[in-house]
Structures are given as structure tokens and as C-alpha cells.
Amino acid sequence: MEKPEKVGGAYDPKTTEEKIYGLWLKSGYFNPDKLPPKIYPKKAKRYTVILPPPNITGSLHMGHALNATIEDILVRYHRMRGYKAAWLPGTDHAGIAAQNVVEKELRKQNISRFDLGREKFVGEIWKWREKYGGVILDQLKKLGASCDWSRARFTMDEKYAREVQAAFVHYHRKGLIYRGERVVNWCPRCRTSLSDLEIEYREEKGKLWRLKYPLKDGGEIIVATTRPETMLGDAAVAVNPKDARYKNVIGKTAVLPIQNREIPVIADAAIDADFGTGAVKVTPAHDLLDAEIASRHSLPFHQIIDERGRMQNAGVCDGLKPPECREIVLKKLGDLNLIESAEDYVHNVSLCYRCGSRLEPILSKQWFSKMGGLAKTAIGAVKSGKTKIYPKNFEKPYLDWLGNVKDWCVSRQIWWGQRLPVWFCAQNQTEISNDHPPAGGPISKQNENSTAEKFAVSVKKPRQCPFCKNCDMEQSADVLDTWFSSALWPFAGLSPADVRKFYPSDVLVTARDIINLWVARMIFSGREFMDKEPFKKVLIHGTILTKEGKRMSKSLGTGIDPLSLIDSYGADAVRFGIIWQATGNQDIRWDEAAVIAGKKFANKLWNASRFVAANQTASPQKVEKKSDGFRPRGATAADKKILKELTRVKKTAEKNIGALEFGKALRDIYDFFWHSFCDRYIEESKKQMEDPAKRESAAATLSFVLNESLKMLHPFMPFITEEIYGTAAAAPPEAGPAGNERRMLMIEKW
RNA sequence: GGGCGGUUAGCUCAGCGGUAGAGCACUGCAUUCACAUUGCAGGGGUCACAGGUUCAAAUCCUGUACCGCCCACCA
């Protein structure tokens, strides 16, 4: 089939996007300090958004694209409304994630981090970061993000890191950070503690064993467990005090099989009489609930699993992994005829959120942040309405979590991150170093916390050891939780002048999975250090899923790469497609058809503007200002109608953007532009053009409506609108056909 | 165990008290007139199910079913 030669041709995003982004960068307008003072006077209001700092390990995925598109819409819209708009970007050092990535790289050469040693290994991560850490920000540029790149921060920048350490010192001085030996969630692969929020659960088919523990005075008590191997660390058997079945067993002594250790039978209200046999083996060092029970009853903590997740000090199967040990224990118990039964049982196992390894609760010395008071301020911020969460449903999980939150383990035993500003007396070392691979020996003594520990807390190394007066103090080997660091993101690392300009920000846009992990912690940190909530609004957007409703995952190959979409359809079309689907706050089942619709729409815009350009009259157009907008002299009914509709759609767009309803806003503008303007008005204008008396008003109306439409669409589709605006097609009538004194659309008055 | 969403055209979703909408897909017609990445016309839905409130319900209330997500120390 032969196609007729076309004069103008279709819009090609590739040839324009790079050029336009270059123009924006050259203008400097992404930096609010460089906006033209004529348009943005000193007293102009500010509008600030902070970019949730992507991990340096990441590459742009659909979630980032959605997040960034929303933020860019808000920033561009407010910039056009006359606000000194700022969007502050940066990246997160992503402690465990980044360390794991580099460890994996090294493993290919058969090198472990311990082979390199701490300093060299951290050097490797820095090298990696130099090479790849900025990739994701460059990818955001492809999307059209109007971030103030001159203010890009990194959470491991010297200034930022120092402020993170200072925050630790501040909390410690206030008594809000303390050191304690507790049972914590431990990842044996990453060899670090994790906070309660850094755990993922997976259902696993296992068995529930009923084991017989003989009583010293004869008889037996049957306990139910999913992990028989942990019986080697048992310190008691517990029952509910109200459980009639065990009334006369409480206080008696059981004899732990295999080790033949005597353990008490105790009563604790935490035991559910309806589960299993109603009697539970208590393993204080390897179960969070058991640890609580143990501390209530002063039971000993037998640490039988080490930092590598291997059995130790158990007398049986030392050095083996727990599942291997389980077989041995079961065999021995079977031989002793102490297994009552074993039934199939589905239960949740806890996994490391970074590497997916099975976690082992172990007893460990860690640093904890007291959450009580801080949680209260974070609750108050939302309850008082000082920080508003959109949509409102997300307030409940936020408040519920804060209402029951336990102290936050903020120390990590990895190497990549801000070192704890804690200095130990070298003569009285109590810190267990994590700088060497654990030998498998005892990692900490039981109930050691009574010893007075000799450490000083300060950002700088103390000149003189306050304890022995003459040692070279050693800094704690631990680093801070990445989320402790990112909790300070709204202000840390900014110059004092910038803090005044940009704190607090207007809106935080993020995904729901980090409401507690990040948002709540930013809110109380903001209150603690800046005495003010860090943002007025929190917008929780949906998650982009596959068309089948499954999570997008790189490893499963279900992910969609926004960059390849941009390559195929253009950034404007991708932004359009994302926002088209982002109505309400529902999760999005990704449909590429929406991006195709965006590409078609871009083409429509392009061609409509060519038509408008071709129909401009030589002389400047006369327009009258009416209360409801502009109206050309001698306007026809059709002219008036489209102008009236334009006024309406503009107001609706303002309302929708204000309400953070971007999908609605876009659909409405789309419908107006395509159907009202192109299908109806442009067709009508063709007739008007033939009548000399109606020609001028048609030309003026075409130009005016196109011009206004470009402005409305610019936050959504910045590249093509900027490109068209730079041509004569969209010259505002009052500016004359050649478009004198044109500004860039990005700073044009909305 | 608790909480939060969802269930509307073949697909992805809007609508959230007044006689069903969009994009894509589908059917028919129309190409020297900005655009075939088009225009015009059209087909297609007992709005998950069952009760209730109302003059009126996809829309409000109650319950059920299925799907999804989050939280939780049932060992």
C-alpha cells in the first residue's frame, strides 16, 4: 500500500526531548534561586517537594516513574502558578542493600568482604557508587523531572553523615538511645541485626511436633513446637496460669531431654491455652516472645545459635545448621520415645527484607531508640492535622503502628553506613567487633548487661579517654540503620540557608510500604530536630502491578522498564500513560495501551498546533478581557462556546490538581482538547476561516485555546508542550504572530 | 486473629443518590481539506450476590462470596 507524502509528519519525541531538557537545564529554572525575579519576586511563595531518595543500588522502575511523575506535575504546576518551586533530589546509601550488591560482585572473584577488610571493602562500595550511584537520577532526567540537580544530596556525604551522627548523640544525651542486650531479629547471611520493620514473612509448610518432657517427680508434660532443635536452649516450660489442666504442674521441675537439664514449669499469661497442648517450651535466646517471658521470670538465656546461624554450645550438633540439627534432635527424641506426634502445619517464617534469608532471633548487644515519646509526637502530628495523609485510610495503620511500637534497634553490624559515634575505652573493651568473621565461639555472655560499660558518645573522637585517660579509644564497629539516616532527609545535609528555604516541604509523595519505615520516622525526627513537621501533606500513591495483578519483580521477569517505554513511545507518552491510570489511589494493573493513547495524544497535539500555526493571520489579534476569560472581537457562538469550555476545564484542572487527583485532571483536559477543541471547534473554525468577517476571531480563538491547553498540559507532558510553545503556533494573541518576548513554557503563567 | 482496598462493556479502569462512561479491542462508512497515531456512525453491561433505606441506588446501610494488600509474639 502506498501512503501519500506528508508535509509535516508525525511528532518524534526522540528528536525533541533531549533538546528540550538541555534548554531547561541551560535556563537554570530548576533552581528556584535562578528563576527570573520579574516573574518570581522575592516575596513569591515557595513550594517544595523532596524526592524520596532512591537507593544507589536501584535502577528506575515503574514505581519510581509514577512517584517522580506525580512530583514533577506538582512542581511544574506550582512553578507556573508563580511559586518558587523546588524539587530536591538525592540518593540513599542503602546500607544493607548496597553492601550486598558489592559483596555479590566480589563473590564472582571469590573474594569475601572479610578477605578485603573493612576499609578496603567500604572503598569498593564507594567506587561502585561513583560508577553506578548516579544512574537512577540520570534516568529521572529522561522522564523530564525538573529537579534542582545543583542541590542533589547523598546520605553518605560528609555533612549528611555528620548530622546523622549528631542526631544519635542528641538522642543519647536525652536518654532516648540506649545500649542493651536483647533478642533481636538477626540475618545470618548479612550478619546484622534488623529492626521489626525490616522483616518479611512467608508461609511455609512445616510440622508441629508434640514433645514429651519428663517431670522430675514423675509424669510428663507435652509441649508443642515447630522448631524442635531449639529445645537445646530451653530454659523453662510455660503454661497459662488459668489453664486448669496444668494447675498442679506449675512450679514443678521438668527434665530437658538429651541434655538432662532441669528446667522449671512456669505460668505466664502470654501463653494461649488453646494452642497446641497449652504448654510451651521457652527458648529465651532465640524467640522474641520467649525472651519476654524469660525476663519476666528471670530465666537464663542459652545462646545455642551463633551469628552465622550455626548451632553452638548445645552439646549436640554444634556447627551444624538448624535444619540439620533438627534431624539429629528428632532422632534422639524418637529413640527416647519422647515424640508424642507430628502433624502438618503451615506457619509464617521471618525473612530478611534485603536478602531473603531465614532470620534467626539471637541475643545481641545493640543500640535502641526509645520510641514512646517520639511515637507520640508522630501521632500528634497527624491527629492534629498538621500533617495530612492522603488518602485518609492510611492514617489508621500509621496510628496503630505508632501506638504499639516497640523500641527501635538502630545499630547494624554491616560496614557500609554512618559509623556509630560511640567510642570504647580500649582498656575496657566490651564491644564485640564485627570486623572479623566470627569464629563460632560464644558471641556474648548471658545477662552481661550489668557490667558498667566504658564508652563515650560524641561525633568526634574524644581527645582523651574519660575512663583510663591514656588509651586510644576505639570507635564502635556498628553503623546506623539506613532508615535512621533517611529519617533526617527533609533537612540533613542542607545548608542553613537552604533549610530556611525548604523546610518544611509541602508534600511528600510516596508508596504505602514505607509509611512506617520512613514517613513516621521523618515526622518525629522533624519534630525533634526542627520543631516542626517536615511536610504538610503525605500522598500515598498506588503500586504498579502487572496486568495480571502480580507484583512487578525484576527477578521474576515481570517488571516493566520505564526506560524502554520511553524509548518506544517518548517520555510524555509514558507520563501520560502512568497518570491516565493513576486515578484515585488504587493499585494500577499496568496497561501499555494507556501509553499508546499518550503517544497518539501527543501526535494529536502536534498536528493541531500545526493547523493553528498555518491559520494565523498576519496582524496581531485583538482580544477583550472578560470576566470569564478572553474573548476575541466579534466572537462567534462557536468561539464563545469553546472559550467557555476552556474556562471550565481550567478551573476543573486546578481543582483536581489541588486535590491530588492527577488522573482526573488529565482525562478532563484530554477530553476537552481532543473532542471539544479538535473534533468540534477546529472543524467549525475551518468554515469560519472562509468568511472574512469571522476569520480574525477564529484565528485568535485557535491560538488562544491552544496556548492555554499547552499550559494545562505542560505539567503532564512537559516536552512536547514546551516544544510547541517555542514555535509560532502557540503565540498568545496579544504577543503578535511572531511571539515576541516569549518565555519558556515552564515558567509561563498558568 | 485484626485492619484496609477491590469486584461496572472482551481487556484496563472512571463514575459514588436522579434513567450506564473513557481508553484499548470490535463493526460499518469516510482519505487530495492539521492528524489514518484520523474523522463520523455503531455493537457490546440484569454495575459480584442477597437483603434493607429512599419518590429514586452502580452510587447509602447490613450481610455473603471471591480477589488483593498490610499488621500481629499462636509457639
CSV table of N, CA and C (backbone and C1' of nucleotides) in Angstrom, one decimal, chain A residues 6 10 226 272 275 280 289 345 348 393 396 512 547 580 583 586 589 591 597 599-600 603-604 607-608 610-611 674 678-679 683 686, chain B residues 3-6 11-16 21-25 33-40 67-75:
chain,number,residue,atom,x,y,z
A,6,LYS,N,3.6,13.1,3.3
A,6,LYS,CA,3.1,14.1,4.2
A,6,LYS,C,4.0,15.2,4.3
A,10,ALA,N,4.8,13.1,11.5
A,10,ALA,CA,4.3,12.9,12.9
A,10,ALA,C,5.3,13.4,13.9
A,226,THR,N,7.4,-25.9,66.6
A,226,THR,CA,7.7,-26.1,65.1
A,226,THR,C,9.2,-26.2,64.9
A,272,ASP,N,-1.2,-19.1,75.2
A,272,ASP,CA,-2.5,-19.3,74.8
A,272,ASP,C,-2.9,-20.8,75.1
A,275,PHE,N,-3.8,-23.2,72.2
A,275,PHE,CA,-2.9,-23.6,71.1
A,275,PHE,C,-2.2,-24.9,71.5
A,280,VAL,N,4.2,-24.7,76.5
A,280,VAL,CA,5.2,-24.2,75.5
A,280,VAL,C,6.6,-24.3,76.1
A,289,LEU,N,9.2,-13.7,71.8
A,289,LEU,CA,8.2,-13.8,72.9
A,289,LEU,C,8.8,-14.6,74.1
A,345,TYR,N,1.8,-28.6,59.4
A,345,TYR,CA,1.4,-27.3,59.9
A,345,TYR,C,2.0,-26.2,59.1
A,348,ASN,N,4.2,-19.0,59.5
A,348,ASN,CA,5.0,-18.0,58.9
A,348,ASN,C,6.4,-18.0,59.3
A,393,ASN,N,-7.4,6.8,54.6
A,393,ASN,CA,-7.4,5.4,55.2
A,393,ASN,C,-6.0,5.0,55.7
A,396,LYS,N,-4.9,5.2,59.7
A,396,LYS,CA,-5.2,4.2,60.7
A,396,LYS,C,-4.0,3.2,60.9
A,512,ARG,N,3.0,3.1,49.8
A,512,ARG,CA,2.5,2.8,51.1
A,512,ARG,C,3.4,1.9,52.0
A,547,LYS,N,-0.3,-6.6,34.6
A,547,LYS,CA,-1.7,-6.7,34.1
A,547,LYS,C,-2.5,-7.8,34.8
A,580,TRP,N,-2.7,8.6,33.4
A,580,TRP,CA,-4.0,8.2,32.9
A,580,TRP,C,-4.6,7.1,33.8
A,583,THR,N,-5.8,7.0,38.7
A,583,THR,CA,-7.0,7.6,39.3
A,583,THR,C,-7.2,7.1,40.7
A,586,GLN,N,-5.9,3.7,43.7
A,586,GLN,CA,-5.9,2.3,43.5
A,586,GLN,C,-4.6,1.8,43.0
A,589,ARG,N,-3.1,-1.9,37.5
A,589,ARG,CA,-2.7,-3.1,36.7
A,589,ARG,C,-2.3,-2.5,35.4
A,591,ASP,N,-1.3,-1.3,32.0
A,591,ASP,CA,-1.8,-1.5,30.7
A,591,ASP,C,-1.1,-0.6,29.7
A,597,ALA,N,-2.1,5.4,24.0
A,597,ALA,CA,-3.0,6.5,24.0
A,597,ALA,C,-2.3,7.8,24.1
A,599,LYS,N,0.8,8.5,23.4
A,599,LYS,CA,1.6,8.8,22.1
A,599,LYS,C,0.7,9.3,21.1
A,600,LYS,N,-0.5,8.8,21.0
A,600,LYS,CA,-1.5,9.3,20.0
A,600,LYS,C,-1.9,10.7,20.3
A,603,ASN,N,0.7,13.1,19.4
A,603,ASN,CA,0.6,13.4,18.0
A,603,ASN,C,-0.5,14.3,17.6
A,604,LYS,N,-1.6,14.1,18.3
A,604,LYS,CA,-2.8,15.0,18.1
A,604,LYS,C,-2.5,16.4,18.4
A,607,ASN,N,-0.2,17.9,15.7
A,607,ASN,CA,-0.9,18.2,14.5
A,607,ASN,C,-1.9,19.4,14.6
A,608,ALA,N,-2.5,19.4,15.7
A,608,ALA,CA,-3.4,20.5,16.0
A,608,ALA,C,-2.7,21.8,16.0
A,610,ARG,N,0.1,22.4,14.4
A,610,ARG,CA,0.4,22.7,13.0
A,610,ARG,C,-0.7,23.4,12.3
A,611,PHE,N,-1.9,22.9,12.6
A,611,PHE,CA,-3.1,23.6,11.9
A,611,PHE,C,-3.2,25.0,12.4
A,674,TRP,N,-9.0,17.0,22.8
A,674,TRP,CA,-9.3,16.2,21.7
A,674,TRP,C,-10.7,16.4,21.1
A,678,CYS,N,-10.4,19.8,19.1
A,678,CYS,CA,-10.0,19.3,17.8
A,678,CYS,C,-11.2,18.8,17.0
A,679,ASP,N,-12.0,18.0,17.6
A,679,ASP,CA,-13.1,17.4,16.8
A,679,ASP,C,-14.2,18.4,16.4
A,683,GLU,N,-12.9,21.9,13.5
A,683,GLU,CA,-13.7,21.7,12.3
A,683,GLU,C,-14.6,22.9,12.0
A,686,LYS,N,-12.7,25.9,10.5
A,686,LYS,CA,-12.4,25.8,9.1
A,686,LYS,C,-13.5,26.5,8.2
B,3,G,P,-11.3,-5.9,62.3
B,3,G,O5',-10.4,-4.9,61.4
B,3,G,C5',-9.9,-3.7,62.0
B,3,G,C4',-8.8,-3.1,61.1
B,3,G,C3',-9.3,-2.8,59.7
B,3,G,O3',-10.0,-1.6,59.7
B,3,G,C1',-7.2,-3.9,59.6
B,4,C,P,-11.2,-1.4,58.6
B,4,C,O5',-10.3,-1.1,57.3
B,4,C,C5',-9.4,0.0,57.2
B,4,C,C4',-8.6,-0.1,56.0
B,4,C,C3',-9.5,-0.2,54.7
B,4,C,O3',-10.0,1.1,54.4
B,4,C,C1',-7.7,-1.7,54.6
B,5,G,P,-11.2,1.2,53.4
B,5,G,O5',-10.4,1.0,52.0
B,5,G,C5',-11.1,0.4,51.0
B,5,G,C4',-10.0,0.1,49.9
B,5,G,C3',-10.7,-0.5,48.7
B,5,G,O3',-11.1,0.5,47.8
B,5,G,C1',-9.0,-1.9,49.5
B,6,G,P,-12.6,0.4,47.4
B,6,G,O5',-12.6,-0.8,46.3
B,6,G,C5',-11.7,-0.6,45.2
B,6,G,C4',-11.4,-1.9,44.5
B,6,G,C3',-12.6,-2.7,43.9
B,6,G,O3',-12.9,-2.1,42.7
B,6,G,C1',-11.3,-4.2,45.1
B,11,C,P,-12.9,-9.3,30.3
B,11,C,O5',-11.6,-8.5,29.9
B,11,C,C5',-10.4,-9.2,29.7
B,11,C,C4',-9.3,-8.2,29.5
B,11,C,C3',-9.1,-7.1,30.6
B,11,C,O3',-8.3,-7.6,31.6
B,11,C,C1',-9.2,-6.1,28.5
B,12,U,P,-8.5,-7.0,33.1
B,12,U,O5',-8.0,-5.5,33.0
B,12,U,C5',-6.6,-5.2,32.9
B,12,U,C4',-6.5,-3.7,32.8
B,12,U,C3',-7.2,-2.9,34.0
B,12,U,O3',-6.4,-3.0,35.2
B,12,U,C1',-7.6,-1.9,31.9
B,13,C,P,-7.1,-2.7,36.5
B,13,C,O5',-7.5,-1.2,36.4
B,13,C,C5',-8.7,-0.7,37.0
B,13,C,C4',-9.0,0.6,36.3
B,13,C,C3',-10.1,1.5,37.0
B,13,C,O3',-9.5,2.3,38.0
B,13,C,C1',-10.5,1.4,34.6
B,14,A,P,-10.3,2.9,39.1
B,14,A,O5',-10.8,4.2,38.4
B,14,A,C5',-12.1,4.6,38.3
B,14,A,C4',-12.3,5.8,37.5
B,14,A,C3',-13.5,6.7,37.9
B,14,A,O3',-13.1,7.6,38.9
B,14,A,C1',-13.6,6.2,35.6
B,15,G,P,-13.9,7.7,40.3
B,15,G,O5',-15.4,8.0,39.8
B,15,G,C5',-15.7,9.2,39.2
B,15,G,C4',-17.1,9.1,38.6
B,15,G,C3',-18.3,8.9,39.6
B,15,G,O3',-18.8,10.1,39.9
B,15,G,C1',-18.4,7.3,37.8
B,16,C,P,-18.7,10.7,41.4
B,16,C,O5',-19.6,9.8,42.3
B,16,C,C5',-21.0,9.9,42.3
B,16,C,C4',-21.4,8.9,43.4
B,16,C,C3',-20.8,9.2,44.8
B,16,C,O3',-21.9,9.4,45.7
B,16,C,C1',-20.1,7.0,44.1
B,21,G,P,-24.2,6.9,29.0
B,21,G,O5',-22.7,7.4,28.9
B,21,G,C5',-21.7,6.6,28.5
B,21,G,C4',-20.4,7.1,29.1
B,21,G,C3',-19.1,6.5,28.4
B,21,G,O3',-18.8,7.2,27.2
B,21,G,C1',-18.9,6.3,30.7
B,22,A,P,-18.0,6.6,26.1
B,22,A,O5',-16.5,6.8,26.6
B,22,A,C5',-16.0,8.1,26.9
B,22,A,C4',-14.6,8.0,27.4
B,22,A,C3',-13.7,7.1,26.6
B,22,A,O3',-13.1,7.9,25.5
B,22,A,C1',-13.5,6.5,28.8
B,23,G,P,-12.6,7.2,24.2
B,23,G,O5',-11.3,6.5,24.7
B,23,G,C5',-10.1,7.2,24.9
B,23,G,C4',-9.0,6.3,25.3
B,23,G,C3',-8.8,5.1,24.4
B,23,G,O3',-8.0,5.4,23.3
B,23,G,C1',-9.0,4.3,26.6
B,24,C,P,-8.2,4.8,21.9
B,24,C,O5',-7.9,3.2,22.1
B,24,C,C5',-6.5,2.8,22.4
B,24,C,C4',-6.5,1.4,22.8
B,24,C,C3',-7.1,0.4,21.8
B,24,C,O3',-6.3,0.1,20.7
B,24,C,C1',-7.8,-0.1,24.0
B,25,A,P,-6.9,-0.2,19.3
B,25,A,O5',-7.8,-1.6,19.7
B,25,A,C5',-7.1,-2.8,19.8
B,25,A,C4',-8.1,-3.9,20.1
B,25,A,C3',-9.2,-4.1,19.1
B,25,A,O3',-8.8,-4.8,18.0
B,25,A,C1',-10.2,-4.0,21.2
B,33,C,P,-5.0,17.3,1.7
B,33,C,O5',-5.9,18.1,2.8
B,33,C,C5',-5.6,19.5,2.9
B,33,C,C4',-6.9,20.1,3.3
B,33,C,C3',-7.4,19.9,4.7
B,33,C,O3',-6.8,20.9,5.5
B,33,C,C1',-9.2,19.6,3.2
B,34,A,P,-6.7,20.8,7.0
B,34,A,O5',-5.4,20.0,7.3
B,34,A,C5',-4.1,20.7,7.4
B,34,A,C4',-3.3,20.1,8.5
B,34,A,C3',-3.5,18.6,8.7
B,34,A,O3',-2.6,17.9,7.8
B,34,A,C1',-3.7,19.7,10.8
B,35,C,P,-3.0,16.5,7.2
B,35,C,O5',-3.0,15.5,8.5
B,35,C,C5',-1.7,15.2,9.1
B,35,C,C4',-2.0,14.5,10.4
B,35,C,C3',-2.8,13.2,10.3
B,35,C,O3',-2.0,12.1,9.9
B,35,C,C1',-3.6,14.5,12.1
B,36,A,P,-2.5,11.2,8.7
B,36,A,O5',-3.3,10.0,9.4
B,36,A,C5',-2.8,9.3,10.5
B,36,A,C4',-3.5,7.9,10.5
B,36,A,C3',-2.9,6.9,9.5
B,36,A,O3',-2.5,5.7,10.1
B,36,A,C1',-5.3,7.1,9.3
B,37,U,P,-1.3,5.6,11.2
B,37,U,O5',-1.9,6.2,12.6
B,37,U,C5',-2.5,5.3,13.6
B,37,U,C4',-2.6,6.2,14.8
B,37,U,C3',-3.2,7.6,14.4
B,37,U,O3',-4.5,7.8,14.7
B,37,U,C1',-1.0,7.7,15.6
B,38,U,P,-5.5,7.7,15.7
B,38,U,O5',-6.4,8.9,15.3
B,38,U,C5',-5.9,10.2,15.0
B,38,U,C4',-6.7,10.8,13.9
B,38,U,C3',-8.2,10.7,14.0
B,38,U,O3',-8.7,11.6,15.0
B,38,U,C1',-7.6,10.3,11.8
B,39,G,P,-10.0,11.2,15.8
B,39,G,O5',-11.1,11.6,14.7
B,39,G,C5',-11.3,12.9,14.3
B,39,G,C4',-12.3,12.9,13.2
B,39,G,C3',-13.6,12.3,13.6
B,39,G,O3',-14.4,13.2,14.3
B,39,G,C1',-13.0,11.5,11.4
B,40,C,P,-15.5,12.7,15.3
B,40,C,O5',-16.6,12.1,14.4
B,40,C,C5',-17.4,13.0,13.6
B,40,C,C4',-18.3,12.1,12.8
B,40,C,C3',-19.2,11.1,13.5
B,40,C,O3',-20.3,11.7,14.1
B,40,C,C1',-18.2,10.1,11.6
B,67,C,P,-10.1,-16.4,46.5
B,67,C,O5',-9.6,-15.1,45.8
B,67,C,C5',-9.3,-15.0,44.4
B,67,C,C4',-8.9,-13.6,44.1
B,67,C,C3',-7.8,-13.0,44.9
B,67,C,O3',-6.5,-13.4,44.4
B,67,C,C1',-9.5,-11.4,44.8
B,68,G,P,-5.3,-13.6,45.5
B,68,G,O5',-4.9,-12.1,45.9
B,68,G,C5',-4.3,-11.3,44.9
B,68,G,C4',-4.3,-9.9,45.3
B,68,G,C3',-3.5,-9.6,46.6
B,68,G,O3',-2.1,-9.6,46.4
B,68,G,C1',-5.5,-8.4,46.6
B,69,C,P,-1.1,-10.0,47.6
B,69,C,O5',-1.0,-8.7,48.4
B,69,C,C5',-0.5,-7.5,47.9
B,69,C,C4',-0.8,-6.4,48.8
B,69,C,C3',-0.3,-6.5,50.2
B,69,C,O3',1.1,-6.2,50.3
B,69,C,C1',-2.6,-5.8,50.3
B,70,C,P,1.9,-6.8,51.5
B,70,C,O5',1.4,-6.0,52.8
B,70,C,C5',1.8,-4.7,53.0
B,70,C,C4',1.1,-4.1,54.1
B,70,C,C3',1.4,-4.7,55.5
B,70,C,O3',2.6,-4.2,56.0
B,70,C,C1',-0.9,-4.5,55.3
B,71,C,P,3.5,-5.2,57.0
B,71,C,O5',2.6,-5.2,58.3
B,71,C,C5',2.5,-4.0,59.1
B,71,C,C4',1.5,-4.2,60.2
B,71,C,C3',1.8,-5.4,61.2
B,71,C,O3',2.8,-4.9,62.1
B,71,C,C1',-0.4,-5.6,60.5
B,72,A,P,3.9,-6.0,62.6
B,72,A,O5',3.1,-6.9,63.7
B,72,A,C5',2.0,-6.4,64.4
B,72,A,C4',1.3,-7.5,65.1
B,72,A,C3',2.2,-8.8,65.4
B,72,A,O3',3.0,-8.6,66.6
B,72,A,C1',0.0,-9.4,64.6
B,73,C,P,4.4,-9.2,66.6
B,73,C,O5',4.1,-10.7,66.9
B,73,C,C5',5.1,-11.7,66.5
B,73,C,C4',5.1,-12.8,67.5
B,73,C,C3',3.7,-13.3,67.9
B,73,C,O3',3.3,-14.3,67.0
B,73,C,C1',4.9,-12.9,69.9
B,74,C,P,1.9,-14.2,66.3
B,74,C,O5',1.7,-15.7,65.7
B,74,C,C5',0.6,-16.4,66.1
B,74,C,C4',1.1,-17.4,67.2
B,74,C,C3',1.2,-18.8,66.7
B,74,C,O3',2.6,-19.1,66.4
B,74,C,C1',-0.5,-18.7,68.3
B,75,A,P,2.8,-20.2,65.2
B,75,A,O5',4.1,-21.0,65.6
B,75,A,C5',4.1,-21.8,66.7
B,75,A,C4',5.2,-21.3,67.6
B,75,A,C3',6.1,-22.4,68.1
B,75,A,O3',7.4,-22.0,68.0
B,75,A,C1',4.9,-21.4,69.9
